[in-house]
Amino acid sequence: MTGKLTGDRELINYSRQLIQQALSLQELDGVNPEKDGYDSSYQVAGVVYAQRWLIYFPNDPLAPRVTAMINKALTWAQTRILPTGEINSEGNTRTGGQETRRTGEVKQVDPRIVYRGFAYWASATGDCRWNAIARRIAQFY
């Protein structure tokens, strides 16, 4: 986005290379790997960044692939949302109790970012299923 704001074509091209690399890492089930595994919080944090990128580059040749990645990633993330709306962190590689912040505090799932990823995509696509998931998360937290 900095490349777009500054008109720096070199920066835009470099970011596109990074996006292509990231897209190639998504697993068939929709997982965007985190530290040789998955993480229900970091998964959707990455989706939120991709959603933001689409706002600024909706006509980029990579936009359809980014959109497909988001749909697959959220479809997988949906499997981590319990019927109550709680976000399941079991098996997470980063927010399952094994990583700490600089403060020494153990990293936890961020329900706000997970809610935001589903809620924004519901708004952007008009797909009610994403809205229903966002509502469940909001009601739990």
Short mmCIF file of N, CA and C in Angstrom, two decimals:
data_model
loop_
_atom_site.label_atom_id
_atom_site.label_comp_id
_atom_site.label_asym_id
_atom_site.label_seq_id
_atom_site.Cartn_x
_atom_site.Cartn_y
_atom_site.Cartn_z
N MET A 1 0.82 -1.18 0.00
CA MET A 1 0.00 0.00 0.00
C MET A 1 0.87 1.25 0.00
N THR A 2 2.03 1.16 0.62
CA THR A 2 2.94 2.30 0.60
C THR A 2 3.35 2.62 -0.83
N GLY A 3 3.57 1.58 -1.64
CA GLY A 3 3.92 1.78 -3.04
C GLY A 3 2.83 2.54 -3.78
N LYS A 4 1.58 2.21 -3.50
CA LYS A 4 0.46 2.90 -4.15
C LYS A 4 0.40 4.35 -3.70
N LEU A 5 0.55 4.59 -2.41
CA LEU A 5 0.47 5.95 -1.88
C LEU A 5 1.60 6.84 -2.39
N THR A 6 2.77 6.24 -2.59
CA THR A 6 3.93 7.03 -3.02
C THR A 6 4.15 6.96 -4.53
N GLY A 7 3.42 6.09 -5.21
CA GLY A 7 3.61 5.92 -6.64
C GLY A 7 4.90 5.19 -6.99
N ASP A 8 5.44 4.46 -6.03
CA ASP A 8 6.71 3.75 -6.22
C ASP A 8 6.46 2.41 -6.90
N ARG A 9 6.66 2.36 -8.20
CA ARG A 9 6.40 1.15 -8.99
C ARG A 9 7.28 -0.02 -8.54
N GLU A 10 8.51 0.26 -8.19
CA GLU A 10 9.42 -0.81 -7.75
C GLU A 10 8.89 -1.48 -6.48
N LEU A 11 8.39 -0.68 -5.56
CA LEU A 11 7.84 -1.21 -4.32
C LEU A 11 6.57 -2.03 -4.59
N ILE A 12 5.74 -1.55 -5.49
CA ILE A 12 4.52 -2.28 -5.86
C ILE A 12 4.89 -3.63 -6.47
N ASN A 13 5.85 -3.64 -7.37
CA ASN A 13 6.27 -4.90 -8.01
C ASN A 13 6.85 -5.87 -6.99
N TYR A 14 7.63 -5.35 -6.05
CA TYR A 14 8.21 -6.20 -5.01
C TYR A 14 7.09 -6.81 -4.14
N SER A 15 6.11 -5.99 -3.79
CA SER A 15 5.02 -6.50 -2.95
C SER A 15 4.21 -7.56 -3.70
N ARG A 16 4.05 -7.40 -5.00
CA ARG A 16 3.34 -8.40 -5.79
C ARG A 16 4.10 -9.73 -5.78
N GLN A 17 5.42 -9.68 -5.81
CA GLN A 17 6.22 -10.91 -5.73
C GLN A 17 5.99 -11.61 -4.39
N LEU A 18 5.95 -10.82 -3.32
CA LEU A 18 5.71 -11.40 -1.99
C LEU A 18 4.32 -12.00 -1.90
N ILE A 19 3.34 -11.33 -2.49
CA ILE A 19 1.97 -11.85 -2.48
C ILE A 19 1.91 -13.17 -3.25
N GLN A 20 2.55 -13.23 -4.41
CA GLN A 20 2.56 -14.48 -5.19
C GLN A 20 3.20 -15.61 -4.39
N GLN A 21 4.27 -15.29 -3.71
CA GLN A 21 4.94 -16.30 -2.88
C GLN A 21 4.01 -16.79 -1.77
N ALA A 22 3.33 -15.86 -1.11
CA ALA A 22 2.41 -16.22 -0.03
C ALA A 22 1.25 -17.06 -0.56
N LEU A 23 0.72 -16.69 -1.71
CA LEU A 23 -0.38 -17.46 -2.30
C LEU A 23 0.03 -18.90 -2.58
N SER A 24 1.26 -19.09 -2.98
CA SER A 24 1.74 -20.44 -3.30
C SER A 24 1.88 -21.32 -2.06
N LEU A 25 1.91 -20.72 -0.89
CA LEU A 25 2.08 -21.48 0.35
C LEU A 25 0.77 -22.02 0.91
N GLN A 26 -0.37 -21.47 0.48
CA GLN A 26 -1.64 -21.93 1.03
C GLN A 26 -1.83 -23.41 0.75
N GLU A 27 -2.22 -24.14 1.78
CA GLU A 27 -2.44 -25.58 1.64
C GLU A 27 -3.81 -25.86 1.01
N LEU A 28 -4.01 -27.06 0.53
CA LEU A 28 -5.25 -27.41 -0.16
C LEU A 28 -6.49 -27.21 0.71
N ASP A 29 -6.34 -27.42 2.02
CA ASP A 29 -7.49 -27.27 2.92
C ASP A 29 -7.75 -25.81 3.30
N GLY A 30 -6.92 -24.89 2.80
CA GLY A 30 -7.13 -23.47 3.08
C GLY A 30 -6.22 -22.90 4.15
N VAL A 31 -5.43 -23.74 4.80
CA VAL A 31 -4.52 -23.26 5.84
C VAL A 31 -3.41 -22.43 5.20
N ASN A 32 -3.18 -21.26 5.77
CA ASN A 32 -2.00 -20.46 5.45
C ASN A 32 -1.03 -20.75 6.58
N PRO A 33 0.03 -21.51 6.32
CA PRO A 33 0.89 -22.04 7.38
C PRO A 33 1.53 -20.98 8.28
N GLU A 34 1.63 -21.33 9.55
CA GLU A 34 2.28 -20.51 10.57
C GLU A 34 3.21 -21.42 11.36
N LYS A 35 4.49 -21.19 11.25
CA LYS A 35 5.48 -21.96 12.02
C LYS A 35 5.25 -23.47 11.88
N ASP A 36 5.22 -23.95 10.65
CA ASP A 36 5.06 -25.37 10.35
C ASP A 36 3.75 -25.97 10.86
N GLY A 37 2.72 -25.17 10.89
CA GLY A 37 1.42 -25.65 11.33
C GLY A 37 0.34 -24.65 10.98
N TYR A 38 -0.63 -24.54 11.86
CA TYR A 38 -1.72 -23.59 11.64
C TYR A 38 -1.95 -22.78 12.90
N ASP A 39 -2.66 -21.68 12.74
CA ASP A 39 -3.02 -20.86 13.89
C ASP A 39 -4.31 -20.13 13.56
N SER A 40 -5.35 -20.39 14.33
CA SER A 40 -6.68 -19.84 14.05
C SER A 40 -6.74 -18.32 14.15
N SER A 41 -5.84 -17.71 14.89
CA SER A 41 -5.82 -16.25 15.01
C SER A 41 -4.97 -15.62 13.91
N TYR A 42 -3.74 -16.09 13.75
CA TYR A 42 -2.86 -15.54 12.72
C TYR A 42 -3.42 -15.79 11.32
N GLN A 43 -4.15 -16.89 11.13
CA GLN A 43 -4.78 -17.18 9.84
C GLN A 43 -5.66 -16.01 9.41
N VAL A 44 -6.52 -15.56 10.31
CA VAL A 44 -7.45 -14.50 9.94
C VAL A 44 -6.77 -13.14 9.95
N ALA A 45 -5.75 -12.96 10.76
CA ALA A 45 -4.99 -11.70 10.70
C ALA A 45 -4.41 -11.52 9.30
N GLY A 46 -3.87 -12.59 8.73
CA GLY A 46 -3.35 -12.52 7.37
C GLY A 46 -4.45 -12.23 6.36
N VAL A 47 -5.62 -12.81 6.58
CA VAL A 47 -6.77 -12.56 5.71
C VAL A 47 -7.15 -11.08 5.74
N VAL A 48 -7.14 -10.49 6.93
CA VAL A 48 -7.49 -9.07 7.06
C VAL A 48 -6.51 -8.20 6.25
N TYR A 49 -5.24 -8.53 6.29
CA TYR A 49 -4.27 -7.79 5.47
C TYR A 49 -4.58 -7.96 3.99
N ALA A 50 -4.93 -9.17 3.58
CA ALA A 50 -5.27 -9.42 2.18
C ALA A 50 -6.53 -8.66 1.77
N GLN A 51 -7.51 -8.62 2.66
CA GLN A 51 -8.73 -7.86 2.39
C GLN A 51 -8.41 -6.38 2.19
N ARG A 52 -7.55 -5.87 3.03
CA ARG A 52 -7.15 -4.46 2.93
C ARG A 52 -6.43 -4.21 1.60
N TRP A 53 -5.58 -5.14 1.20
CA TRP A 53 -4.87 -5.01 -0.08
C TRP A 53 -5.87 -4.93 -1.23
N LEU A 54 -6.92 -5.76 -1.19
CA LEU A 54 -7.93 -5.75 -2.25
C LEU A 54 -8.65 -4.42 -2.36
N ILE A 55 -8.80 -3.72 -1.25
CA ILE A 55 -9.44 -2.40 -1.29
C ILE A 55 -8.64 -1.46 -2.18
N TYR A 56 -7.33 -1.52 -2.07
CA TYR A 56 -6.45 -0.61 -2.81
C TYR A 56 -6.11 -1.11 -4.22
N PHE A 57 -6.18 -2.41 -4.44
CA PHE A 57 -5.78 -2.99 -5.73
C PHE A 57 -6.86 -3.92 -6.28
N PRO A 58 -8.10 -3.46 -6.40
CA PRO A 58 -9.18 -4.36 -6.83
C PRO A 58 -9.04 -4.86 -8.27
N ASN A 59 -8.31 -4.13 -9.09
CA ASN A 59 -8.17 -4.50 -10.49
C ASN A 59 -6.81 -5.11 -10.82
N ASP A 60 -6.01 -5.37 -9.81
CA ASP A 60 -4.71 -5.99 -10.02
C ASP A 60 -4.92 -7.41 -10.57
N PRO A 61 -4.05 -7.86 -11.46
CA PRO A 61 -4.18 -9.23 -11.97
C PRO A 61 -4.15 -10.30 -10.87
N LEU A 62 -3.57 -9.99 -9.72
CA LEU A 62 -3.55 -10.96 -8.61
C LEU A 62 -4.85 -10.97 -7.80
N ALA A 63 -5.71 -9.98 -7.99
CA ALA A 63 -6.93 -9.85 -7.17
C ALA A 63 -7.80 -11.11 -7.17
N PRO A 64 -8.03 -11.76 -8.31
CA PRO A 64 -8.85 -12.99 -8.25
C PRO A 64 -8.21 -14.10 -7.42
N ARG A 65 -6.90 -14.22 -7.49
CA ARG A 65 -6.21 -15.25 -6.69
C ARG A 65 -6.25 -14.89 -5.20
N VAL A 66 -6.12 -13.61 -4.88
CA VAL A 66 -6.20 -13.17 -3.48
C VAL A 66 -7.61 -13.42 -2.96
N THR A 67 -8.62 -13.13 -3.76
CA THR A 67 -10.00 -13.37 -3.37
C THR A 67 -10.23 -14.86 -3.10
N ALA A 68 -9.73 -15.70 -3.98
CA ALA A 68 -9.88 -17.16 -3.79
C ALA A 68 -9.16 -17.61 -2.53
N MET A 69 -7.98 -17.06 -2.27
CA MET A 69 -7.24 -17.40 -1.05
C MET A 69 -8.04 -17.02 0.18
N ILE A 70 -8.63 -15.83 0.17
CA ILE A 70 -9.43 -15.38 1.32
C ILE A 70 -10.59 -16.33 1.56
N ASN A 71 -11.30 -16.69 0.51
CA ASN A 71 -12.44 -17.61 0.67
C ASN A 71 -12.02 -18.95 1.23
N LYS A 72 -10.92 -19.50 0.72
CA LYS A 72 -10.43 -20.79 1.24
C LYS A 72 -9.94 -20.65 2.68
N ALA A 73 -9.26 -19.56 2.97
CA ALA A 73 -8.72 -19.34 4.32
C ALA A 73 -9.85 -19.19 5.34
N LEU A 74 -10.89 -18.45 4.98
CA LEU A 74 -12.01 -18.28 5.91
C LEU A 74 -12.83 -19.56 6.03
N THR A 75 -12.91 -20.32 4.96
CA THR A 75 -13.61 -21.60 5.04
C THR A 75 -12.91 -22.51 6.04
N TRP A 76 -11.57 -22.52 6.02
CA TRP A 76 -10.84 -23.30 7.02
C TRP A 76 -11.02 -22.69 8.41
N ALA A 77 -10.88 -21.38 8.51
CA ALA A 77 -11.00 -20.72 9.82
C ALA A 77 -12.37 -20.97 10.44
N GLN A 78 -13.37 -21.09 9.62
CA GLN A 78 -14.72 -21.37 10.09
C GLN A 78 -14.76 -22.68 10.88
N THR A 79 -13.92 -23.64 10.50
CA THR A 79 -13.89 -24.92 11.21
C THR A 79 -13.32 -24.78 12.61
N ARG A 80 -12.68 -23.66 12.90
CA ARG A 80 -12.09 -23.41 14.21
C ARG A 80 -13.03 -22.63 15.13
N ILE A 81 -14.21 -22.29 14.63
CA ILE A 81 -15.19 -21.57 15.43
C ILE A 81 -16.18 -22.59 15.98
N LEU A 82 -16.23 -22.68 17.30
CA LEU A 82 -17.14 -23.63 17.94
C LEU A 82 -18.58 -23.14 17.82
N PRO A 83 -19.56 -24.01 17.99
CA PRO A 83 -20.97 -23.60 17.89
C PRO A 83 -21.31 -22.42 18.82
N THR A 84 -20.59 -22.30 19.92
CA THR A 84 -20.83 -21.20 20.86
C THR A 84 -20.29 -19.87 20.35
N GLY A 85 -19.40 -19.91 19.35
CA GLY A 85 -18.73 -18.70 18.87
C GLY A 85 -17.31 -18.58 19.39
N GLU A 86 -16.94 -19.47 20.31
CA GLU A 86 -15.56 -19.45 20.82
C GLU A 86 -14.61 -19.89 19.71
N ILE A 87 -13.44 -19.25 19.67
CA ILE A 87 -12.42 -19.60 18.68
C ILE A 87 -11.53 -20.67 19.28
N ASN A 88 -11.49 -21.82 18.63
CA ASN A 88 -10.71 -22.95 19.11
C ASN A 88 -9.22 -22.70 18.83
N SER A 89 -8.41 -22.74 19.87
CA SER A 89 -6.97 -22.52 19.71
C SER A 89 -6.17 -23.81 19.85
N GLU A 90 -6.86 -24.93 20.03
CA GLU A 90 -6.16 -26.21 20.18
C GLU A 90 -5.34 -26.51 18.92
N GLY A 91 -4.06 -26.81 19.11
CA GLY A 91 -3.19 -27.12 17.99
C GLY A 91 -2.54 -25.91 17.33
N ASN A 92 -2.91 -24.70 17.77
CA ASN A 92 -2.30 -23.50 17.20
C ASN A 92 -0.80 -23.49 17.46
N THR A 93 -0.05 -22.98 16.50
CA THR A 93 1.41 -22.95 16.65
C THR A 93 1.93 -21.65 17.25
N ARG A 94 1.06 -20.64 17.36
CA ARG A 94 1.53 -19.36 17.89
C ARG A 94 0.68 -18.85 19.05
N THR A 95 -0.64 -19.03 18.97
CA THR A 95 -1.50 -18.52 20.04
C THR A 95 -2.13 -19.64 20.85
N GLY A 96 -1.44 -20.72 20.95
CA GLY A 96 -1.93 -21.85 21.74
C GLY A 96 -1.18 -22.01 23.05
N GLY A 97 -0.51 -20.95 23.47
CA GLY A 97 0.20 -20.98 24.74
C GLY A 97 1.69 -21.16 24.64
N GLN A 98 2.25 -21.27 23.44
CA GLN A 98 3.68 -21.51 23.32
C GLN A 98 4.50 -20.27 22.98
N GLU A 99 3.89 -19.19 22.54
CA GLU A 99 4.64 -17.97 22.24
C GLU A 99 4.29 -16.89 23.25
N THR A 100 5.27 -16.05 23.52
CA THR A 100 5.03 -14.93 24.43
C THR A 100 5.31 -13.61 23.72
N ARG A 101 4.68 -12.58 24.22
CA ARG A 101 4.91 -11.22 23.73
C ARG A 101 6.18 -10.68 24.37
N ARG A 102 6.62 -9.52 23.93
CA ARG A 102 7.81 -8.90 24.52
C ARG A 102 7.64 -8.67 26.02
N THR A 103 6.40 -8.52 26.45
CA THR A 103 6.10 -8.29 27.86
C THR A 103 6.18 -9.56 28.70
N GLY A 104 6.31 -10.70 28.02
CA GLY A 104 6.33 -11.98 28.72
C GLY A 104 4.95 -12.62 28.79
N GLU A 105 3.93 -11.86 28.41
CA GLU A 105 2.55 -12.37 28.41
C GLU A 105 2.39 -13.42 27.31
N VAL A 106 1.69 -14.51 27.61
CA VAL A 106 1.45 -15.58 26.64
C VAL A 106 0.47 -15.07 25.58
N LYS A 107 0.79 -15.32 24.30
CA LYS A 107 -0.09 -14.90 23.21
C LYS A 107 -1.38 -15.70 23.24
N GLN A 108 -2.47 -15.00 23.02
CA GLN A 108 -3.79 -15.61 22.96
C GLN A 108 -4.43 -15.31 21.61
N VAL A 109 -5.47 -16.03 21.28
CA VAL A 109 -6.25 -15.74 20.08
C VAL A 109 -6.82 -14.33 20.22
N ASP A 110 -6.84 -13.59 19.12
CA ASP A 110 -7.40 -12.23 19.11
C ASP A 110 -8.80 -12.28 18.50
N PRO A 111 -9.84 -12.33 19.32
CA PRO A 111 -11.19 -12.44 18.77
C PRO A 111 -11.59 -11.24 17.93
N ARG A 112 -11.03 -10.07 18.20
CA ARG A 112 -11.39 -8.88 17.42
C ARG A 112 -10.96 -9.01 15.97
N ILE A 113 -9.75 -9.51 15.75
CA ILE A 113 -9.27 -9.63 14.37
C ILE A 113 -10.02 -10.74 13.65
N VAL A 114 -10.35 -11.82 14.36
CA VAL A 114 -11.09 -12.92 13.74
C VAL A 114 -12.50 -12.43 13.39
N TYR A 115 -13.13 -11.73 14.31
CA TYR A 115 -14.45 -11.15 14.03
C TYR A 115 -14.37 -10.22 12.81
N ARG A 116 -13.38 -9.34 12.80
CA ARG A 116 -13.24 -8.36 11.72
C ARG A 116 -13.08 -9.05 10.36
N GLY A 117 -12.29 -10.12 10.31
CA GLY A 117 -12.09 -10.82 9.05
C GLY A 117 -13.38 -11.38 8.48
N PHE A 118 -14.19 -12.01 9.33
CA PHE A 118 -15.46 -12.56 8.87
C PHE A 118 -16.47 -11.45 8.58
N ALA A 119 -16.57 -10.46 9.45
CA ALA A 119 -17.55 -9.38 9.27
C ALA A 119 -17.27 -8.57 8.02
N TYR A 120 -16.01 -8.22 7.80
CA TYR A 120 -15.69 -7.44 6.60
C TYR A 120 -16.01 -8.24 5.34
N TRP A 121 -15.65 -9.52 5.32
CA TRP A 121 -15.88 -10.31 4.11
C TRP A 121 -17.37 -10.49 3.86
N ALA A 122 -18.16 -10.57 4.93
CA ALA A 122 -19.62 -10.61 4.76
C ALA A 122 -20.10 -9.34 4.08
N SER A 123 -19.58 -8.21 4.51
CA SER A 123 -19.96 -6.92 3.93
C SER A 123 -19.48 -6.79 2.49
N ALA A 124 -18.26 -7.22 2.23
CA ALA A 124 -17.67 -7.07 0.90
C ALA A 124 -18.31 -7.99 -0.14
N THR A 125 -18.71 -9.19 0.30
CA THR A 125 -19.22 -10.19 -0.65
C THR A 125 -20.74 -10.34 -0.61
N GLY A 126 -21.37 -9.90 0.48
CA GLY A 126 -22.80 -10.11 0.63
C GLY A 126 -23.16 -11.53 1.04
N ASP A 127 -22.15 -12.33 1.39
CA ASP A 127 -22.37 -13.73 1.76
C ASP A 127 -22.79 -13.81 3.23
N CYS A 128 -24.02 -14.21 3.45
CA CYS A 128 -24.60 -14.25 4.80
C CYS A 128 -23.90 -15.22 5.73
N ARG A 129 -23.26 -16.25 5.18
CA ARG A 129 -22.63 -17.24 6.08
C ARG A 129 -21.50 -16.59 6.86
N TRP A 130 -20.74 -15.67 6.24
CA TRP A 130 -19.65 -15.00 6.96
C TRP A 130 -20.23 -14.11 8.05
N ASN A 131 -21.36 -13.49 7.77
CA ASN A 131 -22.01 -12.64 8.77
C ASN A 131 -22.47 -13.46 9.97
N ALA A 132 -23.02 -14.63 9.71
CA ALA A 132 -23.50 -15.49 10.80
C ALA A 132 -22.34 -15.90 11.70
N ILE A 133 -21.19 -16.20 11.11
CA ILE A 133 -20.02 -16.57 11.91
C ILE A 133 -19.54 -15.38 12.72
N ALA A 134 -19.47 -14.22 12.09
CA ALA A 134 -19.05 -13.01 12.81
C ALA A 134 -19.96 -12.74 14.00
N ARG A 135 -21.25 -12.90 13.81
CA ARG A 135 -22.20 -12.67 14.91
C ARG A 135 -21.98 -13.65 16.06
N ARG A 136 -21.74 -14.92 15.72
CA ARG A 136 -21.48 -15.91 16.78
C ARG A 136 -20.25 -15.53 17.59
N ILE A 137 -19.20 -15.11 16.90
CA ILE A 137 -17.96 -14.70 17.58
C ILE A 137 -18.25 -13.50 18.48
N ALA A 138 -18.94 -12.51 17.94
CA ALA A 138 -19.25 -11.29 18.71
C ALA A 138 -20.08 -11.62 19.94
N GLN A 139 -21.02 -12.52 19.81
CA GLN A 139 -21.87 -12.88 20.94
C GLN A 139 -21.09 -13.61 22.03
N PHE A 140 -20.11 -14.41 21.63
CA PHE A 140 -19.32 -15.14 22.63
C PHE A 140 -18.37 -14.21 23.37
N TYR A 141 -17.71 -13.32 22.63
CA TYR A 141 -16.69 -12.47 23.25
C TYR A 141 -17.26 -11.13 23.66
#
